[in-house]
Short mmCIF file of C-alpha atoms and ligand atoms in Angstrom, two decimals:
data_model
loop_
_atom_site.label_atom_id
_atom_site.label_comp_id
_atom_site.label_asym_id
_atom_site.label_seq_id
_atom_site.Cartn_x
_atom_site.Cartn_y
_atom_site.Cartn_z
CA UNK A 1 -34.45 23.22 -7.19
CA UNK A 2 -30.48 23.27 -7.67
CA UNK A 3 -27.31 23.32 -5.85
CA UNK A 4 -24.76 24.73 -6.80
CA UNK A 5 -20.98 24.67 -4.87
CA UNK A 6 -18.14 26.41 -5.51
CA UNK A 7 -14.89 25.34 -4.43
CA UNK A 8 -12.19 27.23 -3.03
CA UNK A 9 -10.11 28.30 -6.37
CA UNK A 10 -13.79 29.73 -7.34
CA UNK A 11 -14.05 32.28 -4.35
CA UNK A 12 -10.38 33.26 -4.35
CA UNK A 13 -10.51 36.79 -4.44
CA UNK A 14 -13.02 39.99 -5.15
CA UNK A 15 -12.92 38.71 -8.74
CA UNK A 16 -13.73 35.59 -7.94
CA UNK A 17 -17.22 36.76 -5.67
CA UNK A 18 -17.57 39.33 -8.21
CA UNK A 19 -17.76 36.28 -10.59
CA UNK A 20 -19.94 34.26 -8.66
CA UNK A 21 -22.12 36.76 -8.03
CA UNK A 22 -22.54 36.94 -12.05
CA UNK A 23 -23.60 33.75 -12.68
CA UNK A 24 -26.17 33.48 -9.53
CA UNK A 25 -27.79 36.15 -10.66
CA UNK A 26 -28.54 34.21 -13.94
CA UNK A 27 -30.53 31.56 -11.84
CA UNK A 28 -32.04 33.30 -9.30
CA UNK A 29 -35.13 33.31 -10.84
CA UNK A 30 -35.86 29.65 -9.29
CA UNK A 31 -34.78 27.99 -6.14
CA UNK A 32 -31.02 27.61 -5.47
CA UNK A 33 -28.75 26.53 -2.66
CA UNK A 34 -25.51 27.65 -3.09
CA UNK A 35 -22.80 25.79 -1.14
CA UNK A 36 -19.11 27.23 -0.70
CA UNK A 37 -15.82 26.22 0.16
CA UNK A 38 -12.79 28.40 2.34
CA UNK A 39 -11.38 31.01 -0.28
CA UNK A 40 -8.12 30.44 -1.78
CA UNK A 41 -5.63 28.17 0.48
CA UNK A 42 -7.94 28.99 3.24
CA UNK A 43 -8.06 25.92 4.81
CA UNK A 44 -4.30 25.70 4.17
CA UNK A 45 -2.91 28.36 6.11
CA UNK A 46 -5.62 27.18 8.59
CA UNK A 47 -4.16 24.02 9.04
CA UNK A 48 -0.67 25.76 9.31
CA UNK A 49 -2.56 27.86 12.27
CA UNK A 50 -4.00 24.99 13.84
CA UNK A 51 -0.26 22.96 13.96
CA UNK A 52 1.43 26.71 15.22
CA UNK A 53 -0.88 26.56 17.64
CA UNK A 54 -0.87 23.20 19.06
CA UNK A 55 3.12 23.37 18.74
CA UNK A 56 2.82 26.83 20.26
CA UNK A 57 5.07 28.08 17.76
CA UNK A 58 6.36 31.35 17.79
CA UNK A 59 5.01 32.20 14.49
CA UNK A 60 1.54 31.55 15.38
CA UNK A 61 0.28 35.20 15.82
CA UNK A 62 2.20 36.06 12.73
CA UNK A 63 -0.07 33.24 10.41
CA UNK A 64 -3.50 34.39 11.78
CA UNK A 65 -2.86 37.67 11.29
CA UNK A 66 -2.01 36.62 7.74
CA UNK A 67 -5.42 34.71 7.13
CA UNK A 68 -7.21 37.69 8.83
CA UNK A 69 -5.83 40.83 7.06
CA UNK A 70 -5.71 38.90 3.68
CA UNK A 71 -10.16 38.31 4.26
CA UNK A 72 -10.31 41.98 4.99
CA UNK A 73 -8.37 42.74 1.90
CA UNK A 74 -10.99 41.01 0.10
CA UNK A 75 -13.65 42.88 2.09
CA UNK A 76 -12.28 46.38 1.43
CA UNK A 77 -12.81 46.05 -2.18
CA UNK A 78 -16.20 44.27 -1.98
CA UNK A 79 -18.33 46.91 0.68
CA UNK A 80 -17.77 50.53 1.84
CA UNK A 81 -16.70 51.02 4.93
CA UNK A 82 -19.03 50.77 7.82
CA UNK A 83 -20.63 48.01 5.88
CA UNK A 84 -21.86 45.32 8.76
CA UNK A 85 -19.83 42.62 7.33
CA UNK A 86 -16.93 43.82 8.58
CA UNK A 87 -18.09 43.75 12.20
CA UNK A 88 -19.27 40.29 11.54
CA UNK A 89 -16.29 38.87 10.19
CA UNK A 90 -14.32 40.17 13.26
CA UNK A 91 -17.10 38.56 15.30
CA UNK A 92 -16.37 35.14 13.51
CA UNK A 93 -12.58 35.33 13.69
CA UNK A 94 -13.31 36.11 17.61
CA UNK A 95 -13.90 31.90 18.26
CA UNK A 96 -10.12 31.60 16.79
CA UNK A 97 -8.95 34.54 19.26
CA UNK A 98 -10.60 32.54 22.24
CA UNK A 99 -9.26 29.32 21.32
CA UNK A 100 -5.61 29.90 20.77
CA UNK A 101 -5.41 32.32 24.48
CA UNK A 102 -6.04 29.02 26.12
CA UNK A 103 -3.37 26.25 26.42
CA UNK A 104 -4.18 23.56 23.42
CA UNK A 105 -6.40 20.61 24.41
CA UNK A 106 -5.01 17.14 23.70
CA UNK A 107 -7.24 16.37 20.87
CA UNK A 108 -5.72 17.32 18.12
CA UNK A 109 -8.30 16.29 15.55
CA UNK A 110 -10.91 18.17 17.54
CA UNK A 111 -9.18 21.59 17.64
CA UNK A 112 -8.20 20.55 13.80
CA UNK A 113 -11.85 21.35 13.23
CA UNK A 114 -13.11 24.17 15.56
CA UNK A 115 -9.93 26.10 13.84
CA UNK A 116 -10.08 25.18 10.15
CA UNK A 117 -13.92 25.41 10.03
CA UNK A 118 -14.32 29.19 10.19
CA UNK A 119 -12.95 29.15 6.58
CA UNK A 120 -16.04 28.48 5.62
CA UNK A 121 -17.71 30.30 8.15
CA UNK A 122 -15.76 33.39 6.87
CA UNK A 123 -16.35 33.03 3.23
CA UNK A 124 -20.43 32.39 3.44
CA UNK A 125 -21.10 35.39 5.68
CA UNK A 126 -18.95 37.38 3.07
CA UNK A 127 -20.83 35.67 0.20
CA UNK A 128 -23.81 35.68 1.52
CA UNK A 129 -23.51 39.79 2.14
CA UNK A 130 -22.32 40.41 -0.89
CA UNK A 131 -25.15 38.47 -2.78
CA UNK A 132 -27.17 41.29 -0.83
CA UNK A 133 -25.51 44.25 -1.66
CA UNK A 134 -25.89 43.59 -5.59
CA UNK A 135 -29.72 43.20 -4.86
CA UNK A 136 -30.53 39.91 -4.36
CA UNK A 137 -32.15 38.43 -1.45
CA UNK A 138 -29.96 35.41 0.46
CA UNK A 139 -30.12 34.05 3.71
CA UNK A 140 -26.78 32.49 5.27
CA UNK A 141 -27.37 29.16 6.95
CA UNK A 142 -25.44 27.60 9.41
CA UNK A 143 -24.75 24.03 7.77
CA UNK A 144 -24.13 22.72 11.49
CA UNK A 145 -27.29 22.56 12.31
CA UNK A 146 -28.71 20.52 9.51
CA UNK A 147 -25.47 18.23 7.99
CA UNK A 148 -25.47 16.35 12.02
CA UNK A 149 -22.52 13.56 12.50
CA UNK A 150 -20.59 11.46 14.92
CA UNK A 151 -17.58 12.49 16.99
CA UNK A 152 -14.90 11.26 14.47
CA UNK A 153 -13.03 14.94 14.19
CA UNK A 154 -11.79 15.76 10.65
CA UNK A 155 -13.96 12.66 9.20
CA UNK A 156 -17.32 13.50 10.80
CA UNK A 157 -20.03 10.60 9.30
CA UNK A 158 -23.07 11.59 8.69
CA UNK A 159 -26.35 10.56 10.47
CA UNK A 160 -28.06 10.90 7.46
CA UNK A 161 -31.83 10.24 8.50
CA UNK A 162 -31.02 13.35 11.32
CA UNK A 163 -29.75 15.41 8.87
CA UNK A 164 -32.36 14.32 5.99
CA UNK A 165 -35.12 15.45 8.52
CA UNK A 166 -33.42 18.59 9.52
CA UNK A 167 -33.36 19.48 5.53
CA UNK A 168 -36.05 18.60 4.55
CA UNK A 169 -37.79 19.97 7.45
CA UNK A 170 -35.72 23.44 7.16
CA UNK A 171 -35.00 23.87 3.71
CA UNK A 172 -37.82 24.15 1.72
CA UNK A 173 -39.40 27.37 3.13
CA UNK A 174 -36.24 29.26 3.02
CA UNK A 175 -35.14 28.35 -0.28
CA UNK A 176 -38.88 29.64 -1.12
CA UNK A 177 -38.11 33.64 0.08
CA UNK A 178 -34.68 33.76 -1.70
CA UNK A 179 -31.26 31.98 -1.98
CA UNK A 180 -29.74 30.27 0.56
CA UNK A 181 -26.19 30.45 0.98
CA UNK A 182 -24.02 27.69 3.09
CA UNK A 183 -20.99 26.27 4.28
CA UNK A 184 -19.58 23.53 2.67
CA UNK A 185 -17.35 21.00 4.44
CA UNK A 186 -18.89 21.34 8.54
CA UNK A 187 -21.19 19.53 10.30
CA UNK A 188 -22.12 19.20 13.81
CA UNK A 189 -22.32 17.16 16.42
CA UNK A 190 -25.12 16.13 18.98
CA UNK A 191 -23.03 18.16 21.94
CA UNK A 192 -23.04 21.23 19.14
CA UNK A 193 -19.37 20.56 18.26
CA UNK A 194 -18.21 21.32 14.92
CA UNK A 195 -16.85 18.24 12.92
CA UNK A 196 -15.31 18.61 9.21
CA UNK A 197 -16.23 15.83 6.84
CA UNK A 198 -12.59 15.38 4.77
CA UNK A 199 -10.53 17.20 3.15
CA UNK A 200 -12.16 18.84 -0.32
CA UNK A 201 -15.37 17.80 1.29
CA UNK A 202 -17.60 20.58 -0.18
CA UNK A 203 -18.49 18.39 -2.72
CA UNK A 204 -20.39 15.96 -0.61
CA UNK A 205 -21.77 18.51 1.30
CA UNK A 206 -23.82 19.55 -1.89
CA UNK A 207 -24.33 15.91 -2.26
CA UNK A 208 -26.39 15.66 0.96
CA UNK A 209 -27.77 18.22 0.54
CA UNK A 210 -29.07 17.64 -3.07
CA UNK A 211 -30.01 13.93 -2.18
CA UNK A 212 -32.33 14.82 0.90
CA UNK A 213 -34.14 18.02 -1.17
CA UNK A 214 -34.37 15.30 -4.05
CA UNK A 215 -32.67 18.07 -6.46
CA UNK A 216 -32.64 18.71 -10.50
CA UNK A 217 -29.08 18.71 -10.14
CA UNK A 218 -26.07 19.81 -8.59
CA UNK A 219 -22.98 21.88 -10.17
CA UNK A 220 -20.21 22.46 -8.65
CA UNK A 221 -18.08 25.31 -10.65
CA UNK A 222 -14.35 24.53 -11.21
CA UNK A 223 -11.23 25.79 -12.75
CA UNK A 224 -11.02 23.57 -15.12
CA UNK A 225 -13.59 23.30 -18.44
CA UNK A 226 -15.39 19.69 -16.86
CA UNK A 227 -13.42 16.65 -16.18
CA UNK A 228 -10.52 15.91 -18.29
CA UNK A 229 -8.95 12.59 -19.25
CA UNK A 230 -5.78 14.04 -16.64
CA UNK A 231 -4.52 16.51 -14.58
CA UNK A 232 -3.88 19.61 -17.07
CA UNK A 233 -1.63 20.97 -15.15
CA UNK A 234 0.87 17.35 -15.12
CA UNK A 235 0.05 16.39 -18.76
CA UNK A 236 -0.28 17.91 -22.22
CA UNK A 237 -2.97 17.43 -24.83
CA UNK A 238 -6.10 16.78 -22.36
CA UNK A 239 -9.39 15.64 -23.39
CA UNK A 240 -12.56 16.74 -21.62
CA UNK A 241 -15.83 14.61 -21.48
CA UNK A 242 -18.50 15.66 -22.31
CA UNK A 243 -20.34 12.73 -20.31
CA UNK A 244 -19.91 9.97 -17.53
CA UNK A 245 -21.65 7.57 -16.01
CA UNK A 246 -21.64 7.93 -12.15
CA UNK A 247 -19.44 4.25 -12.29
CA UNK A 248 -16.68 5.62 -14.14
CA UNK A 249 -16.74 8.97 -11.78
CA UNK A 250 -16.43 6.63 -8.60
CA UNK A 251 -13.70 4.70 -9.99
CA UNK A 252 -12.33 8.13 -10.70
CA UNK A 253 -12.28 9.66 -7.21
CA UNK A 254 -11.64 6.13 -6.00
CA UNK A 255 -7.92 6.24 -7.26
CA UNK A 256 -7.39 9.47 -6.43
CA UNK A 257 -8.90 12.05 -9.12
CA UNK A 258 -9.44 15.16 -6.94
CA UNK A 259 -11.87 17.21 -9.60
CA UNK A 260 -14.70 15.70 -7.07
CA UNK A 261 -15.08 14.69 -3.49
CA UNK A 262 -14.95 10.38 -3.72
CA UNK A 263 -18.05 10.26 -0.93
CA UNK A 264 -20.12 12.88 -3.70
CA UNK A 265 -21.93 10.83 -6.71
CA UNK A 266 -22.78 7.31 -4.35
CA UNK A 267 -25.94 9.59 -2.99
CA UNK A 268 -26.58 11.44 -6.37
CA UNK A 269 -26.17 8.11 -7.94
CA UNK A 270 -28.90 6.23 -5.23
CA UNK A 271 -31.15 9.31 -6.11
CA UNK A 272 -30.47 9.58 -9.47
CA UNK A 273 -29.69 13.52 -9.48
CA UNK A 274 -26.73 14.38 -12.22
CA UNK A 275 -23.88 16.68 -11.69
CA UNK A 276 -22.55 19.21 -13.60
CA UNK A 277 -18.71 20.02 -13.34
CA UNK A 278 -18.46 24.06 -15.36
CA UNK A 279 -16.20 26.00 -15.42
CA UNK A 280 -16.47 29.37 -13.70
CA UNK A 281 -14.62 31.18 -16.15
CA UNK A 282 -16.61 29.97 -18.72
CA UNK A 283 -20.79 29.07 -17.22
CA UNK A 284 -22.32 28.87 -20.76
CA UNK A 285 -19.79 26.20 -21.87
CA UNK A 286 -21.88 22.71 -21.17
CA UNK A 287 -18.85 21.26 -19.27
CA UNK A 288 -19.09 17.48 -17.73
CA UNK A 289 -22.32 15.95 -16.93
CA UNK A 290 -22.26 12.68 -14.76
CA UNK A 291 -25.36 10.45 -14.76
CA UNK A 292 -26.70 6.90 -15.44
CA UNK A 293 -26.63 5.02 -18.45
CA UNK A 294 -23.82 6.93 -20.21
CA UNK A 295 -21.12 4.80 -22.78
CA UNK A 296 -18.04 7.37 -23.55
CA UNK A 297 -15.33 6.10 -25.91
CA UNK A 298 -11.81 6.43 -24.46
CA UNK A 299 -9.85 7.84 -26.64
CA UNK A 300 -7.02 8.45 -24.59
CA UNK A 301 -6.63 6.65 -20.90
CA UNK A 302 -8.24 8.09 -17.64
CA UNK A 303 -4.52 9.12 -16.27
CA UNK A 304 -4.69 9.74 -12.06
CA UNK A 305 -1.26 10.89 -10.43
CA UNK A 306 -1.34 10.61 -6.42
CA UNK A 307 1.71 11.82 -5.01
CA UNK A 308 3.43 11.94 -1.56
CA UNK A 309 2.91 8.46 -1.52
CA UNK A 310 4.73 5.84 0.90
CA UNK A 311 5.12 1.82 0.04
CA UNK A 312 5.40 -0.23 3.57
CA UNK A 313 6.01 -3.66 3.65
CA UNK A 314 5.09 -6.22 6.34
CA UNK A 315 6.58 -9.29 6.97
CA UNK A 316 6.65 -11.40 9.88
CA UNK A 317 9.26 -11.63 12.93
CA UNK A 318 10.17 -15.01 12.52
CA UNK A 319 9.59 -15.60 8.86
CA UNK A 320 6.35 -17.53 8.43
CA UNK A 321 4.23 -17.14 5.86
CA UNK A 322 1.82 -13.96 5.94
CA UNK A 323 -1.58 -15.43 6.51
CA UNK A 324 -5.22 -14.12 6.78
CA UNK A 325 -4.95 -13.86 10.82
CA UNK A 326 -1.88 -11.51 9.90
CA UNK A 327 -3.53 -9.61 7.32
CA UNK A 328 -6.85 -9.30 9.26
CA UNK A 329 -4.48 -7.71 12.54
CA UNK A 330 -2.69 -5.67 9.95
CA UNK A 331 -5.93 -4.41 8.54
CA UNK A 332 -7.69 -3.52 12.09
CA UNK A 333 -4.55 -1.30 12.84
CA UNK A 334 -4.84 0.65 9.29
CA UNK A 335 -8.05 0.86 10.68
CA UNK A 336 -7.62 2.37 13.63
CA UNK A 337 -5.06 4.68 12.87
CA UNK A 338 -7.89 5.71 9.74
CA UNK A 339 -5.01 5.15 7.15
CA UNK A 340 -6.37 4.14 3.49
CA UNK A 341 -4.88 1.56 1.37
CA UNK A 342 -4.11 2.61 -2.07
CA UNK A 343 -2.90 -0.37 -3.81
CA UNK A 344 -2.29 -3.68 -1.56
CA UNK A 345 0.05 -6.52 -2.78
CA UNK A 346 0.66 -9.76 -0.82
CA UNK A 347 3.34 -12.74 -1.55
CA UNK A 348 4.74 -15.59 0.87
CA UNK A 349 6.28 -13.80 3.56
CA UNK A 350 5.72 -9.59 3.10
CA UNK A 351 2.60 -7.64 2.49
CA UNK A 352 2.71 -4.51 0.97
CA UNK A 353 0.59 -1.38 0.79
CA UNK A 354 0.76 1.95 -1.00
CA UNK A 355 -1.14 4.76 1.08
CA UNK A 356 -1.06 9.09 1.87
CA UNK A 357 1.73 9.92 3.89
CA UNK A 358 -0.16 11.31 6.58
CA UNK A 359 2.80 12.85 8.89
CA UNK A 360 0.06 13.27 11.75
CA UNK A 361 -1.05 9.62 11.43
CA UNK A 362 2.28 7.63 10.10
CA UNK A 363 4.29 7.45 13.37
CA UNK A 364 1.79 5.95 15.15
CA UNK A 365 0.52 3.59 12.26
CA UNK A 366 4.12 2.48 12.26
CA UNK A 367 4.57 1.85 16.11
CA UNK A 368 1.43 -0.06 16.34
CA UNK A 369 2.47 -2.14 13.35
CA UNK A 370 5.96 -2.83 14.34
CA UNK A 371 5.06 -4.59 17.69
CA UNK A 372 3.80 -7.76 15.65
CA UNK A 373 5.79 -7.40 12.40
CA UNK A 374 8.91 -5.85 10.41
CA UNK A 375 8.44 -3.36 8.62
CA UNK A 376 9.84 -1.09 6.38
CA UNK A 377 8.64 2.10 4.32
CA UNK A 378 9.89 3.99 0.92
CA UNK A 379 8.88 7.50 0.61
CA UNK A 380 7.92 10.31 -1.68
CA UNK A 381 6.63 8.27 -4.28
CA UNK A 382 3.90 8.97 -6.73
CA UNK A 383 0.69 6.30 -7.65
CA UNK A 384 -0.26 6.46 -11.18
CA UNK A 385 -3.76 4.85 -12.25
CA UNK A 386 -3.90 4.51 -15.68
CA UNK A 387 -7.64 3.43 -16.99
CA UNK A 388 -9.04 1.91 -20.30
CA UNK A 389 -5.30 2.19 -21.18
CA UNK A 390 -4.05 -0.20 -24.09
CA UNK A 391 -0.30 -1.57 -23.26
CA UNK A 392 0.98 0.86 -25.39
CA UNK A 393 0.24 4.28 -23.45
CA UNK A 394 1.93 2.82 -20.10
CA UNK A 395 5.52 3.05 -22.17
CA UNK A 396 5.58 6.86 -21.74
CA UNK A 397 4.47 7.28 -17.74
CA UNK A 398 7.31 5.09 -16.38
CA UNK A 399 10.38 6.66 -18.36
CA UNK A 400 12.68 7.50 -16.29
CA UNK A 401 11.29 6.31 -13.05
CA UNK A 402 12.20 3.50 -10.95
CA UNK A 403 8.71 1.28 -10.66
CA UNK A 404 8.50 -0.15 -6.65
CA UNK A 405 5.27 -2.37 -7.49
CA UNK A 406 2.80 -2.50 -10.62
CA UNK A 407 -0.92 -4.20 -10.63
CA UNK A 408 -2.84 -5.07 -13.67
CA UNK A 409 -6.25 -5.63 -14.45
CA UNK A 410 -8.13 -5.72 -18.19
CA UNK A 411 -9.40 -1.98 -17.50
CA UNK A 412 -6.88 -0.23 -14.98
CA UNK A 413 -3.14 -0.24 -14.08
CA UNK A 414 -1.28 1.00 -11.05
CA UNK A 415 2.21 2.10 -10.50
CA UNK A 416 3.89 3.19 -7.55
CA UNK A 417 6.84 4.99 -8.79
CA UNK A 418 10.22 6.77 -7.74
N1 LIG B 501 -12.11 24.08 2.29
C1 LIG B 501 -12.03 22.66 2.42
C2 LIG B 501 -10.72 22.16 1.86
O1 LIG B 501 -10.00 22.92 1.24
C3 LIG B 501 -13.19 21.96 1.79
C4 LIG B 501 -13.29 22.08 0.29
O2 LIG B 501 -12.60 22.91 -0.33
O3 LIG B 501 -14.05 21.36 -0.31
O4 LIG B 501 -10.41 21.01 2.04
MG1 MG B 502 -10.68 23.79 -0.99
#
């Protein structure tokens, strides 16, 4: 059995389903579960929706209408008229209509989610009809009754023996009668709430998904020919691999290399189920396969830019030395504010850590922090990771910029740059 996911870029337009629709139909001979993301910027303008909303903004009405009219666009040139579809995409926009009469709740993570989610909704019903209309037989699955998590809105974790059970339990008689086509990104919670699981999390949705069904593989299908030494769009001259082990892909993701989801390869890793990163303009090229036991030569460094980056130092009030009881209170309120550290660097009396500006999450991080300590933050700065690099290929990346903080190791470097 094999999953396949495509992301967002993937689905972007009629072309784009057209596409997909192509290279299903090349593997629909066995079982597949095909997992998709929001089309386009989707999630995006969804977001944008969400923060109209809760700001009750006057452009509010003006941004769904945008997201709505630009799915039926898509819709028009995929069915005839009168097709069911249509009605059933109005029926799924209908929860947003509801929602946004009413005056916001003051959880903004949880509205976060029961907005953005029907991206996905959206895009699997239209997937999953269209799949149907060229002849093949598909059955659309709501994820959020099989991926079930906790209550942590727009980070849901996974209760993964519930939602192994639920798969395993579901799954297998349904992927016998046809394909199965699914949301990427949702889960649910016990009270039937709908949580998101991370931005780009489509990924790991195929993940789980792969891991509990014990899977061949899983591909997900990408703009890009596999993964490349760097970001083709930022640098020149890329090289693709043709192989990685699953360690080098986690370090990957870990510093910030977006091509996958970082929570993805741990469970294809504990199971040992590969996955394929192809391109979707090109499915016969091989592309990237990750797996165990795999030795690739670096010819050129492992290059990951994160930008919209912000450096805070800590120091103390009264200028003592920073100490473990400071950094463990500094770390429970990066913690509690769910703020990740990028790069951390301590000396005698400041601490300092790289991390996402996060302009829902920063104010408060900063608040919390500045009761105990001083503090003080440089923005708009970009992280560079630069891995299996020899001291020669760093020369070119900090030209011209103004380097805040720099950390070393025998295999990886890290700049935080202006
Ligand atoms: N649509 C979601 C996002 O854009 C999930 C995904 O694409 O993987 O973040
Ligand atoms: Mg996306």
């Amino acid at each position: 059995m094999l999953v396949f996911k495509f992301g967002g870029a993937s689905v972007k337009d009629a072309e784009g389903i057209i596409n997909l629709g192509n290279i299903v139909k090349q593997y629909s001979g066995g079982q597949l579960l095909i997992v998709v993301s929001a089309m386009g910027k989707t999630t995006n303008a969804l977001e944008a929706l969400t923060r109209a909303y809760v700001g009750q903004h006057d452009d509010m009405h003006q941004v769904y209408e945008d997201i709505k009219s630009h799915h039926f666009n898509i819709l028009s040139r995929l069915f005839e008229p009168g097709h069911p579809v249509f009605d059933d995409i109005q029926n799924t926009f209908v929860e947003i209509d509801w929602m946004i009469e009413d005056e916001p709740h003051d959880d903004f993570d949880f509205i976060y989610d029961q907005i953005v989610s029907i991206g996905e909704l959206v895009s699997t019903r239209i997937i999953n009809a269209y799949l149907n209309a060229i002849g093949l037989t598909s059955k659309w699955l709501d994820v959020r009754s099989y991926i079930h998590t906790d209550n942590t809105y727009r980070e849901g974790v996974v209760d993964w023996q519930k939602t192994c059970e639920e798969i395993e339990r579901g799954l297998p008689p349904l992927l016998q009668k046809g394909l199965v086509v699914t949301q990427g990104f949702l889960g649910g919670t016990s009270e039937n709430f709908t949580t998101t699981l991370g931005r780009e999390g489509s990924d790991y949705t195929a993940s789980i998904f792969a891991s509990c069904l014990k899977a061949e593989s899983v591909t997900t299908w990408k703009d890009v020919p596999g993964i490349l030494n760097a970001d083709p769009k930022l640098f020149a001259d890329t090289v693709k691999f043709d192989e990685l082990s699953y360690n080098e892909a986690i370090e990957m993701t870990y510093y910030g290399a977006t091509v996958i989801h970082p929570k993805t390869i741990k469970p294809l890793q504990n199971a040992g189920i590969p996955l394929l990163v192809k391109s979707f303009n090109q499915p016969d090229a091989p592309g990237t396969v990750i797996k165990e036991g795999v030795l690739p030569v670096f010819e050129k460094p492992v290059v990951i830019v994160k930008n919209n980056q912000v450096l805070v130092s800590i120091s103390t009030k009264d200028y003592s030395f920073i100490t473990e009881h400071h950094l463990s209170g500094i770390f429970a309120i990066f913690a509690k504010h769910l703020v990740k550290t990028n790069v951390l660097q301590t000396s005698a009396l400041s601490f300092s850590i790289c991390i996402d500006m996060n302009t829902d999450r920063f104010e408060g991080l900063l608040n919390d922090l500045k009761r105990d300590f001083k503090v003080k933050y440089n923005d708009g700065l970009s992280l560079l990771t630069l891995r299996h690099y020899k001291d020669s290929s760093i020369e070119p990346y900090i030209a011209g910029k103004e380097l805040l903080l720099e950390q070393q190791s025998r295999n990886t470097v890290q700049l935080v740059l202006k």
